[in-house]
JSON list of C-alpha atoms in Angstrom, two decimals:
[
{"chain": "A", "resi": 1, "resn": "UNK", "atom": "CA", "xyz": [4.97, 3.88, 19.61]},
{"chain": "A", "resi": 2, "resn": "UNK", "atom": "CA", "xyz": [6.29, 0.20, 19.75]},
{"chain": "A", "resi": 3, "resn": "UNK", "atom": "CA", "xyz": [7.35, -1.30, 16.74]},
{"chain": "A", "resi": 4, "resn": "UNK", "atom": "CA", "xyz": [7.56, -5.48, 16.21]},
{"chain": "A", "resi": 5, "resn": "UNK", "atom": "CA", "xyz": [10.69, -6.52, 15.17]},
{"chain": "A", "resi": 6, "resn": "UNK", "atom": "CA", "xyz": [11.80, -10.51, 15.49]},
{"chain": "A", "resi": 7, "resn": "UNK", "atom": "CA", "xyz": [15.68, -11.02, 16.17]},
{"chain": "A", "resi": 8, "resn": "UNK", "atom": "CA", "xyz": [16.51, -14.65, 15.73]},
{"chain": "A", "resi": 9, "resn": "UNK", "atom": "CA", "xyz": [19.90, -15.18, 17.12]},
{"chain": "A", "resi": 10, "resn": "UNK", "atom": "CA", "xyz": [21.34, -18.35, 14.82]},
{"chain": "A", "resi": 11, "resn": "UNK", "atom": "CA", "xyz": [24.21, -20.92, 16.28]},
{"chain": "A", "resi": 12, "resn": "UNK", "atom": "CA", "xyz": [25.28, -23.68, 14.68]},
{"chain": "A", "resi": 13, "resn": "UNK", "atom": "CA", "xyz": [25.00, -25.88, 18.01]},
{"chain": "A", "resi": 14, "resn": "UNK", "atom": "CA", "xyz": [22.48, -28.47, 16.78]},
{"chain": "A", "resi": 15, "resn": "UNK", "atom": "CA", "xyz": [20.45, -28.46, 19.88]},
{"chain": "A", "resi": 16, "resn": "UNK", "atom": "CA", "xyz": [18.86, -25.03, 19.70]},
{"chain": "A", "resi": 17, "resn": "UNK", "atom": "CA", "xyz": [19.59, -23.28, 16.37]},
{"chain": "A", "resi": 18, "resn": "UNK", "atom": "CA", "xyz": [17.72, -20.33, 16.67]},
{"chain": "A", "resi": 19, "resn": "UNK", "atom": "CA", "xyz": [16.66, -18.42, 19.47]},
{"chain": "A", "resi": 20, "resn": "UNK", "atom": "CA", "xyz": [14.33, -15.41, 19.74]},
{"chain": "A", "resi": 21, "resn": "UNK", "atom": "CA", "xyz": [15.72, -12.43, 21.50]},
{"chain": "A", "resi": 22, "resn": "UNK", "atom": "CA", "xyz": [14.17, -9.42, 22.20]},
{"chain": "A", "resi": 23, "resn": "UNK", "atom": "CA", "xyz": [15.34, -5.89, 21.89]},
{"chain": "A", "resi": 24, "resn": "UNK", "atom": "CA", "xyz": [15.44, -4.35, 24.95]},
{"chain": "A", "resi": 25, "resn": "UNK", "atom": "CA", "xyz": [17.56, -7.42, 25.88]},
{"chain": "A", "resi": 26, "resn": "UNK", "atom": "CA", "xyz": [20.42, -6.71, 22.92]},
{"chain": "A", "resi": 27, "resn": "UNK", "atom": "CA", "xyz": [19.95, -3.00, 23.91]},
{"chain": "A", "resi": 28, "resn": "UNK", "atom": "CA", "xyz": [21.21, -3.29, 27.47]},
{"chain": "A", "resi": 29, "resn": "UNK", "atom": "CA", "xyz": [23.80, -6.49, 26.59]},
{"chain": "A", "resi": 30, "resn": "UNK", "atom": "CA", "xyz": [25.97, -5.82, 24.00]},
{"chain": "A", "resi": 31, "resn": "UNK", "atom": "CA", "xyz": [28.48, -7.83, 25.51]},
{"chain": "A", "resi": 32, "resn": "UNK", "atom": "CA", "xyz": [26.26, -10.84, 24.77]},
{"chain": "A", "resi": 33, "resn": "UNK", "atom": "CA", "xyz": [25.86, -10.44, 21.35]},
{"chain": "A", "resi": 34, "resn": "UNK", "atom": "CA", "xyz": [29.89, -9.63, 20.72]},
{"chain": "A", "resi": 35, "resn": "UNK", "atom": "CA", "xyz": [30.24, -12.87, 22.70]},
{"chain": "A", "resi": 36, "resn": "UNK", "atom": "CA", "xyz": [27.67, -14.60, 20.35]},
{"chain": "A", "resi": 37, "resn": "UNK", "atom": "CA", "xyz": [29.92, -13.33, 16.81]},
{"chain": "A", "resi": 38, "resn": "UNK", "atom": "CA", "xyz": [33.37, -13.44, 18.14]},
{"chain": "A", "resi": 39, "resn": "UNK", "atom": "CA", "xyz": [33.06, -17.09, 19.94]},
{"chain": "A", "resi": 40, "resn": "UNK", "atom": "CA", "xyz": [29.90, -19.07, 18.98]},
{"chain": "A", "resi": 41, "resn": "UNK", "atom": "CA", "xyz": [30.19, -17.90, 15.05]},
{"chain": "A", "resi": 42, "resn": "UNK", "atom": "CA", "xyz": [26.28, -16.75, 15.73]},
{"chain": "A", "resi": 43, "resn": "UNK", "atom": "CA", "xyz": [24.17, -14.51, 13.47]},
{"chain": "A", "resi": 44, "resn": "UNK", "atom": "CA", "xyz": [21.06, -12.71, 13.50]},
{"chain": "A", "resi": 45, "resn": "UNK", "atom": "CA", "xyz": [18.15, -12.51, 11.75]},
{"chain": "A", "resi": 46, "resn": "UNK", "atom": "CA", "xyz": [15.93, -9.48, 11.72]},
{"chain": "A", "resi": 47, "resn": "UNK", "atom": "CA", "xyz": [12.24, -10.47, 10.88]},
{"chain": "A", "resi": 48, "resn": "UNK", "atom": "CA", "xyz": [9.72, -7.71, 10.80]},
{"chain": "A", "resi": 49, "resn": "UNK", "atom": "CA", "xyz": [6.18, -8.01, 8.91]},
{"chain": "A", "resi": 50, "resn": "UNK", "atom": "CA", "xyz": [7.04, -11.68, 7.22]},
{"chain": "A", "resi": 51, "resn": "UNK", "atom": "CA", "xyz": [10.04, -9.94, 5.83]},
{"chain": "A", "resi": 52, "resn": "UNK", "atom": "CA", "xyz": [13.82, -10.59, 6.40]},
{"chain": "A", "resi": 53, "resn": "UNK", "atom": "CA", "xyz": [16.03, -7.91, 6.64]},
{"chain": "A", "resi": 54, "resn": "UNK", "atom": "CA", "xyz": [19.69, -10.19, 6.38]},
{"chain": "A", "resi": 55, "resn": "UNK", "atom": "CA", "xyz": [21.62, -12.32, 8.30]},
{"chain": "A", "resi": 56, "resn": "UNK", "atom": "CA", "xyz": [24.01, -10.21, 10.21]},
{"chain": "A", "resi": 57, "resn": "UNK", "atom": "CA", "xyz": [27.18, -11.01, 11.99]},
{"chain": "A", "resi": 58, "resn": "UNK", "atom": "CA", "xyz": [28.14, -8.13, 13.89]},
{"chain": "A", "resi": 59, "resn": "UNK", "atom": "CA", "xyz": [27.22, -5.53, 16.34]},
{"chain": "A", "resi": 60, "resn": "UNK", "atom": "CA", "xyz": [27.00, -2.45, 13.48]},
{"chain": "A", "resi": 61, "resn": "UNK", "atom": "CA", "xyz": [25.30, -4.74, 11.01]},
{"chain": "A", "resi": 62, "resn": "UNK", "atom": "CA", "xyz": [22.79, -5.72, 13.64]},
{"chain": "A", "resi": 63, "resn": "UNK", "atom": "CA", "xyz": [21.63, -2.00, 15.00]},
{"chain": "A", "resi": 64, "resn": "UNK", "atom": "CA", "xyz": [21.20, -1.21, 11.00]},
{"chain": "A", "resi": 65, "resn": "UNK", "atom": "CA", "xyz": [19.15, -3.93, 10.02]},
{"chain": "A", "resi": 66, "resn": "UNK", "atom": "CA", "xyz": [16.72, -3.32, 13.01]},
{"chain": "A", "resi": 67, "resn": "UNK", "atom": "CA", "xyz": [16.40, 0.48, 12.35]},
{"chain": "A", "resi": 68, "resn": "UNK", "atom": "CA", "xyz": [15.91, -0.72, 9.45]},
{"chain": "A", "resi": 69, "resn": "UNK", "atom": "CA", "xyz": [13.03, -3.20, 10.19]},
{"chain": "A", "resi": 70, "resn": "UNK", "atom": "CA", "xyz": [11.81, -0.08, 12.46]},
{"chain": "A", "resi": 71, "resn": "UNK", "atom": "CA", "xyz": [11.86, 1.84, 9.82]},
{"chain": "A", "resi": 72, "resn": "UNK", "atom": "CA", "xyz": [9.42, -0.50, 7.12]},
{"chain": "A", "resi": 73, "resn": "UNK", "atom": "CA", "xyz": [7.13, -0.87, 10.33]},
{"chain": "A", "resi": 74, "resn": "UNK", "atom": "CA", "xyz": [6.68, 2.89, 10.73]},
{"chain": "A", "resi": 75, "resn": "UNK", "atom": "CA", "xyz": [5.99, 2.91, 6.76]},
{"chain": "A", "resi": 76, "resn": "UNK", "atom": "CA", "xyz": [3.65, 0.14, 7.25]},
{"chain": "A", "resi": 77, "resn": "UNK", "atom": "CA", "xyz": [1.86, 1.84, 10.46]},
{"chain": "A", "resi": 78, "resn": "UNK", "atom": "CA", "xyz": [1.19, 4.96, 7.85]},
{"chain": "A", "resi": 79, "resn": "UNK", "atom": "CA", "xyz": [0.17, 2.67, 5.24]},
{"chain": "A", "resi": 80, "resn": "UNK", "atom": "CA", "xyz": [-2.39, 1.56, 7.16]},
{"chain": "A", "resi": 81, "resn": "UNK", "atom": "CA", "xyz": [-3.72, 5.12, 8.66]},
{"chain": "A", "resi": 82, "resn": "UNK", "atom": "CA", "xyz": [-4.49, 5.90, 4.83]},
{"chain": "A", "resi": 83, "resn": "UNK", "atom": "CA", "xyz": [-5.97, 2.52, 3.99]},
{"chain": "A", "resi": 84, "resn": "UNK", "atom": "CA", "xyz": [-8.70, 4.00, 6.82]},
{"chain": "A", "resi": 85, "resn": "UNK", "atom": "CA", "xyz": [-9.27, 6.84, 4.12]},
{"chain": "A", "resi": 86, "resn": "UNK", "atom": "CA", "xyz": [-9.02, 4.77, 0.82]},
{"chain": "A", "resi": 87, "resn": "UNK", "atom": "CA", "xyz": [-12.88, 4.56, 0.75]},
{"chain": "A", "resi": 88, "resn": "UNK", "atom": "CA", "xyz": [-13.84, 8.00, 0.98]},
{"chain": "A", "resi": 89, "resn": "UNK", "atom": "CA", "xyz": [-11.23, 9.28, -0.98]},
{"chain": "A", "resi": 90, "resn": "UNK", "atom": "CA", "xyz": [-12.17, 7.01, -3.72]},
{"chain": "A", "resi": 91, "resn": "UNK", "atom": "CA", "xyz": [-15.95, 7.25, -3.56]},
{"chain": "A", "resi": 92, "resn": "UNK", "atom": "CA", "xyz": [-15.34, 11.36, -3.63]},
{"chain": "A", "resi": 93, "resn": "UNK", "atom": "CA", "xyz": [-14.46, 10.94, -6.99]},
{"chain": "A", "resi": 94, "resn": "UNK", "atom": "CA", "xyz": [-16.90, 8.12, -8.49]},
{"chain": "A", "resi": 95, "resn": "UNK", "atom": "CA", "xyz": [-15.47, 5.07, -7.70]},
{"chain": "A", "resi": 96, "resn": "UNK", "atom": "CA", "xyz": [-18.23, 2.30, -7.31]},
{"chain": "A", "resi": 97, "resn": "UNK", "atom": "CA", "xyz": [-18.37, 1.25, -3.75]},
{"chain": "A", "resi": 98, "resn": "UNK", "atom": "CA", "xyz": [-18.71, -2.80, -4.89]},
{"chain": "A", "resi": 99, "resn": "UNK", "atom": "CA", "xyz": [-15.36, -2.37, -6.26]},
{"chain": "A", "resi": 100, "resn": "UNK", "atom": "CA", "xyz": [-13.80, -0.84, -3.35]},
{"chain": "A", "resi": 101, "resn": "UNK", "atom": "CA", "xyz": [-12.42, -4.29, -1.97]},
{"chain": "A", "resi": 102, "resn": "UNK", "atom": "CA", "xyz": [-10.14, -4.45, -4.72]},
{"chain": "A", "resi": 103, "resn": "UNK", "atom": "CA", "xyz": [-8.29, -1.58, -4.48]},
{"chain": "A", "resi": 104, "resn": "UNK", "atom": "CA", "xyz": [-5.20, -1.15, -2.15]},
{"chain": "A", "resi": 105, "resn": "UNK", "atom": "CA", "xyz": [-2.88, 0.85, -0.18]},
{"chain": "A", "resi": 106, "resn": "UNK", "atom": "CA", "xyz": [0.79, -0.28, 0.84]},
{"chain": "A", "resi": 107, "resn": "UNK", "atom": "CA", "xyz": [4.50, 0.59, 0.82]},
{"chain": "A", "resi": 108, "resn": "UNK", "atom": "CA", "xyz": [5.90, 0.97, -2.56]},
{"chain": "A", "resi": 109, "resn": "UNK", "atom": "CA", "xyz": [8.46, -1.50, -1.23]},
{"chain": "A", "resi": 110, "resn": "UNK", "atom": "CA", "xyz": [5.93, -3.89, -0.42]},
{"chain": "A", "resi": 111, "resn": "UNK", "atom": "CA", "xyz": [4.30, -3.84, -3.33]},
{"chain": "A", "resi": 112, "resn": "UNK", "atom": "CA", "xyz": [7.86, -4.20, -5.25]},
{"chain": "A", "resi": 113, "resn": "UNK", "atom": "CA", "xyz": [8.13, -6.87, -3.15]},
{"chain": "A", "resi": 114, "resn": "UNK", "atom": "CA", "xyz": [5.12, -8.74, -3.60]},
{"chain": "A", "resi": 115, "resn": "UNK", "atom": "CA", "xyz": [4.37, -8.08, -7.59]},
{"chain": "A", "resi": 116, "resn": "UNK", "atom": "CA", "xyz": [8.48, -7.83, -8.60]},
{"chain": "A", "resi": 117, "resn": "UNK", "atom": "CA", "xyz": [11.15, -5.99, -9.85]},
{"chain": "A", "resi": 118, "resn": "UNK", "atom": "CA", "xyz": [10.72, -6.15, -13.29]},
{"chain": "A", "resi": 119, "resn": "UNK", "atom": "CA", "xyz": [7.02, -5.55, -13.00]},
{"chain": "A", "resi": 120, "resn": "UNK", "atom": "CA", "xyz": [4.48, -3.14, -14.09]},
{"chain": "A", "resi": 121, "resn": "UNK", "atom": "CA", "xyz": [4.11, -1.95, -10.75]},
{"chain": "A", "resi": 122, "resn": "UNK", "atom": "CA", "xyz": [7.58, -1.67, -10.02]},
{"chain": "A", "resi": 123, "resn": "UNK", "atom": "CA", "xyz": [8.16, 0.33, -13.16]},
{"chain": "A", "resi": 124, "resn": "UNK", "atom": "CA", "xyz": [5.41, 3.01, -12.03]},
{"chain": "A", "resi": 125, "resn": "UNK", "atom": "CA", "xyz": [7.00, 3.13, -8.60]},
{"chain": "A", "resi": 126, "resn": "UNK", "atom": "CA", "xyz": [10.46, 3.39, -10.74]},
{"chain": "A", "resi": 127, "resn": "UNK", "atom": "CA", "xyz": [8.88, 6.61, -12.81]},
{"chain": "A", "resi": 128, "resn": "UNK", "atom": "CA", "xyz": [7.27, 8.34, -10.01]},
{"chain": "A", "resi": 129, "resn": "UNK", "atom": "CA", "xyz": [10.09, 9.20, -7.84]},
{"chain": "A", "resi": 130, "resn": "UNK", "atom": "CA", "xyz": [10.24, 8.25, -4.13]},
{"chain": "A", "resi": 131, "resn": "UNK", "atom": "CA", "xyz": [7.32, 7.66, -2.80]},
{"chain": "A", "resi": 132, "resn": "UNK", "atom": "CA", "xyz": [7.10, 5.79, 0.47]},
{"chain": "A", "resi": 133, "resn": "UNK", "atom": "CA", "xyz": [2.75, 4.81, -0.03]},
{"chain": "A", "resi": 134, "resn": "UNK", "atom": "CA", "xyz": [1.61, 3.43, -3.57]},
{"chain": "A", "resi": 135, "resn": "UNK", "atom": "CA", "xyz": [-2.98, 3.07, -3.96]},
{"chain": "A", "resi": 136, "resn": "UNK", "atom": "CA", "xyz": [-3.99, 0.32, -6.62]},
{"chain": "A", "resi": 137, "resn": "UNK", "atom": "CA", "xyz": [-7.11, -1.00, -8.36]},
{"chain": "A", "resi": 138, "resn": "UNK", "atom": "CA", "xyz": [-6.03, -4.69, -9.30]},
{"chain": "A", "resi": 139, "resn": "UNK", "atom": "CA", "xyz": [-8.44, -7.24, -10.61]},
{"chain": "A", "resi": 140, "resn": "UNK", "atom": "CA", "xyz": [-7.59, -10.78, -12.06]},
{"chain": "A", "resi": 141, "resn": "UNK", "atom": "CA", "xyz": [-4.54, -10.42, -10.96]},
{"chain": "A", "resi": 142, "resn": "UNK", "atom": "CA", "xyz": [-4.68, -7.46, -13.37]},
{"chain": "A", "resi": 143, "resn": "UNK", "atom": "CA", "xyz": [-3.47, -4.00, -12.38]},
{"chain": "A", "resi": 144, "resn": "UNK", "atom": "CA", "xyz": [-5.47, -1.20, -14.12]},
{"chain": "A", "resi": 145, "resn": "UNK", "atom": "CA", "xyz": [-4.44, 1.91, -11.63]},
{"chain": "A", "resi": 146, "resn": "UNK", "atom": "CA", "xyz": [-1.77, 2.87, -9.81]},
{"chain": "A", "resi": 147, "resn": "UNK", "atom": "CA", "xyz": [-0.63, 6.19, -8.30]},
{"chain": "A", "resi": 148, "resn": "UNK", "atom": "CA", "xyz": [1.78, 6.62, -5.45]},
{"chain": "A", "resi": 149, "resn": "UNK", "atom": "CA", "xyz": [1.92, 9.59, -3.07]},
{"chain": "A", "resi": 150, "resn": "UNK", "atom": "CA", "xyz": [3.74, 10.60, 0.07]},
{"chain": "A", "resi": 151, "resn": "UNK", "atom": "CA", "xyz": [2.44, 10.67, 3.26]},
{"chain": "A", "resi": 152, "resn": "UNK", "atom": "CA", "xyz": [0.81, 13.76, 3.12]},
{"chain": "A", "resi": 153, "resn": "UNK", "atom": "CA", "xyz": [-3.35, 14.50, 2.55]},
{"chain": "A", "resi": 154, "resn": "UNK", "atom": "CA", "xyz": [-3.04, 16.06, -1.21]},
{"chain": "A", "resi": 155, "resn": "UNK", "atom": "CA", "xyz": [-0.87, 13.44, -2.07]},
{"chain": "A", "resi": 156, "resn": "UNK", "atom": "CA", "xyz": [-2.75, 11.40, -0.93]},
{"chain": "A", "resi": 157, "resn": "UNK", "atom": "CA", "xyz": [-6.18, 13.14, -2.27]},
{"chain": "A", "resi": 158, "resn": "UNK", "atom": "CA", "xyz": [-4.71, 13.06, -5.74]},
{"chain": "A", "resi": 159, "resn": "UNK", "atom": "CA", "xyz": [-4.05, 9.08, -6.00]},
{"chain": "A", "resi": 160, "resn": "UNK", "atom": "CA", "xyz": [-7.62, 8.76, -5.21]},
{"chain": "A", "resi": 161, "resn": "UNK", "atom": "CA", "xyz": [-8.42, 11.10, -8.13]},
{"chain": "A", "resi": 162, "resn": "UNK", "atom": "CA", "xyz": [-6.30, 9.37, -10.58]},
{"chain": "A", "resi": 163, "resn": "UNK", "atom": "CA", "xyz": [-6.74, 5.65, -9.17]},
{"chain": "A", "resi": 164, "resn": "UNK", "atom": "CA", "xyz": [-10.80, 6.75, -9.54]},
{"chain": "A", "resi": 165, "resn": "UNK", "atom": "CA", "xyz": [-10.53, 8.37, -12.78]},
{"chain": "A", "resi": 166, "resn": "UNK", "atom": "CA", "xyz": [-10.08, 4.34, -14.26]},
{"chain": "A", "resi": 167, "resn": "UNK", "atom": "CA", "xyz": [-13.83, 3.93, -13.80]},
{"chain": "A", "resi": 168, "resn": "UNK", "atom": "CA", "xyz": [-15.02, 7.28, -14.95]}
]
């Protein structure tokens, strides 16, 4: 399966700052990019999702930060395969169907991301271990349940239990 990432390759000539590259192309030229750091002073940016993953300025630095990129899209590819199953899950165990629309499912680091460190969500995320997939009920901006799980269908089952177990 194909994965997006965005490399921006960043000069400081004035004319054409930033440059998309693709992947396949930094794959089979790695001469190119060592020419890019060692005489232009270049970096790269790896974009993946509306997310940066650093400005790199080196050959290593580069092939971590788009595994790493990979890596979020694979998370985000499962994210969504479960988001397919939110509603039945849910339902199974009483939640009202008008309500459905405001629940969620994403990557705990997404939602870290979006609602902050030092947040109630980040806290749960914090107490419940690694988990790559967190399942939410949020209203006015409000969150009332949260459970993550890992990618796996009992996991998974049992967020919908406790995430439904709010309304019941």
């Amino acid at each position: 399966m194909k994965y997006h990432v965005d490399i921006h390759l960043i000069l400081p000539d004035l004319k054409y700052p930033n440059k998309v590259i693709d992947l396949p192309f930094i794959e089979s030229n790695p001469e190119f990019l060592n020419y890019c750091f060692e005489h232009l002073s270049a970096s790269i940016s790896i974009w993946t999702g509306g997310r940066s993953f650093g400005l790199v300025n080196s050959i290593p630095e580069t092939y971590i930060a788009i595994q790493r990129a990979i890596n979020v899209e694979k998370q985000r590819k499962r994210a969504e395969h479960w988001e397919q199953y939110k509603c039945i899950g849910l339902t199974r165990y009483g939640f009202p169907k008008d309500a459905l629309w405001l629940t969620e499912i994403t990557t705990t680091e997404d939602a870290i991301t979006f609602y902050g460190k030092g947040s109630v969500m980040a806290e749960i995320i914090h107490q419940e271990g690694d988990k790559p997939f967190v399942l939410y009920y949020h209203e006015s901006g409000n969150l009332h349940a949260i459970k993550t799980f890992r990618d796996d269908g009992a996991e998974f089952e049992y967020a919908c239990k406790v995430v439904a177990k709010y309304w019941n």
